[in-house]
CSV table of C-alpha atoms in Angstrom, one decimal:
chain,number,residue,atom,x,y,z
A,1,MET,CA,-4.0,175.9,-78.5
A,2,SER,CA,-4.9,179.3,-79.8
A,3,LEU,CA,-3.2,182.6,-79.3
A,4,GLY,CA,-5.0,186.0,-79.0
A,5,LYS,CA,-3.5,189.4,-79.6
A,6,LYS,CA,-3.0,189.8,-75.8
A,7,ASP,CA,-0.9,186.6,-75.7
A,8,ILE,CA,1.2,187.6,-78.7
A,9,SER,CA,1.7,191.0,-77.2
A,10,LEU,CA,2.9,189.5,-73.9
A,11,ASN,CA,5.3,187.3,-75.8
A,12,ILE,CA,6.7,190.2,-77.7
A,13,SER,CA,7.2,192.2,-74.5
A,14,SER,CA,8.9,189.4,-72.7
A,15,LYS,CA,11.3,188.4,-75.5
A,16,ALA,CA,12.2,192.0,-76.6
A,17,GLN,CA,12.2,193.2,-73.0
A,18,ILE,CA,9.9,196.2,-73.7
A,19,SER,CA,6.7,197.4,-72.0
A,20,LYS,CA,3.4,195.7,-72.7
A,21,VAL,CA,2.0,199.0,-74.1
A,22,ASN,CA,4.8,199.3,-76.6
A,23,SER,CA,4.5,195.7,-77.7
A,24,ASN,CA,0.8,196.1,-78.2
A,25,LYS,CA,1.5,199.2,-80.4
A,26,ILE,CA,4.0,197.2,-82.4
A,27,LEU,CA,1.6,194.3,-83.0
A,28,ASP,CA,-1.3,196.7,-83.9
A,29,SER,CA,1.0,198.5,-86.4
A,30,PHE,CA,2.1,195.3,-87.9
A,31,LEU,CA,-1.5,194.1,-88.4
A,32,LYS,CA,-2.5,197.4,-89.8
A,33,ILE,CA,0.3,197.4,-92.3
A,34,ILE,CA,-0.7,193.8,-93.4
A,35,ILE,CA,-4.4,194.7,-93.8
A,36,GLU,CA,-3.8,198.0,-95.7
A,37,ASN,CA,-1.2,196.6,-98.1
A,38,SER,CA,-2.9,193.3,-98.8
A,39,LYS,CA,-6.1,195.2,-99.9
A,40,LYS,CA,-4.1,196.8,-102.7
A,41,SER,CA,-2.4,193.7,-103.9
A,42,THR,CA,-0.9,190.4,-102.7
A,43,LEU,CA,1.6,191.0,-99.8
A,44,LYS,CA,4.5,188.7,-99.6
A,45,ILE,CA,6.9,188.7,-96.6
A,46,SER,CA,10.0,186.7,-97.4
A,47,ASN,CA,10.5,183.5,-95.3
A,48,PHE,CA,7.1,184.2,-93.6
A,49,GLY,CA,4.2,183.9,-96.0
A,50,THR,CA,1.8,185.6,-98.3
A,51,PHE,CA,-1.4,187.6,-97.4
A,52,CYS,CA,-4.1,188.3,-100.0
A,53,TYR,CA,-7.8,189.0,-100.1
A,54,LYS,CA,-10.1,186.5,-101.7
A,55,LYS,CA,-13.8,187.0,-102.5
A,56,SER,CA,-16.2,184.4,-101.1
A,57,PRO,CA,-19.1,184.0,-103.5
A,58,LEU,CA,-22.8,184.7,-102.8
A,59,ARG,CA,-24.3,181.5,-101.4
A,60,ILE,CA,-27.5,180.2,-99.9
A,61,GLY,CA,-27.6,179.5,-96.2
A,62,ARG,CA,-30.2,177.7,-94.0
A,63,ASN,CA,-31.2,178.1,-90.4
A,64,PRO,CA,-30.9,174.5,-89.0
A,65,LYS,CA,-33.6,175.2,-86.4
A,66,THR,CA,-36.3,176.8,-88.5
A,67,LYS,CA,-35.2,175.5,-91.9
A,68,GLU,CA,-35.5,179.1,-93.2
A,69,ILE,CA,-33.4,179.7,-96.3
A,70,PHE,CA,-31.5,183.0,-96.7
A,71,ARG,CA,-28.8,184.5,-98.9
A,72,ILE,CA,-25.3,185.0,-97.6
A,73,PRO,CA,-23.8,188.0,-99.4
A,74,GLN,CA,-20.4,188.0,-101.2
A,75,ARG,CA,-17.5,189.2,-99.0
A,76,SER,CA,-13.8,189.6,-99.0
A,77,LYS,CA,-11.6,187.4,-96.7
A,78,LEU,CA,-8.0,188.0,-95.8
A,79,THR,CA,-6.1,184.7,-96.4
A,80,TYR,CA,-2.6,183.7,-95.3
A,81,SER,CA,-0.4,181.1,-97.0
A,82,SER,CA,2.7,180.2,-95.1
A,83,SER,CA,6.1,179.9,-96.7
A,84,ASN,CA,8.2,176.7,-96.8
A,85,ALA,CA,10.5,178.1,-94.2
A,86,VAL,CA,7.6,178.5,-91.7
A,87,LYS,CA,6.2,175.1,-92.7
A,88,ASN,CA,9.6,173.5,-92.0
A,89,ILE,CA,9.8,175.1,-88.6
A,90,LEU,CA,6.3,173.9,-87.6
A,91,ASN,CA,6.6,170.4,-88.9
């Protein structure tokens, strides 16, 4: 099962009894705060988890159909590590 932003926004609106437009704004603001603050340094939210950027190294890729080799550039990835409280809820 996977959840998209639309599903999460609908859940927020039904649980908090607010409009879908407002719940979508809340979700967008939350994600924007996480992205902006984790670029500066590691962002830790108590009893939820830790967000940080990690760099994936330059690597060699291959097209499986043509066997052509090409370089995949280095890039930054936003990673999430859940806290023990979240792990206990999920398990």
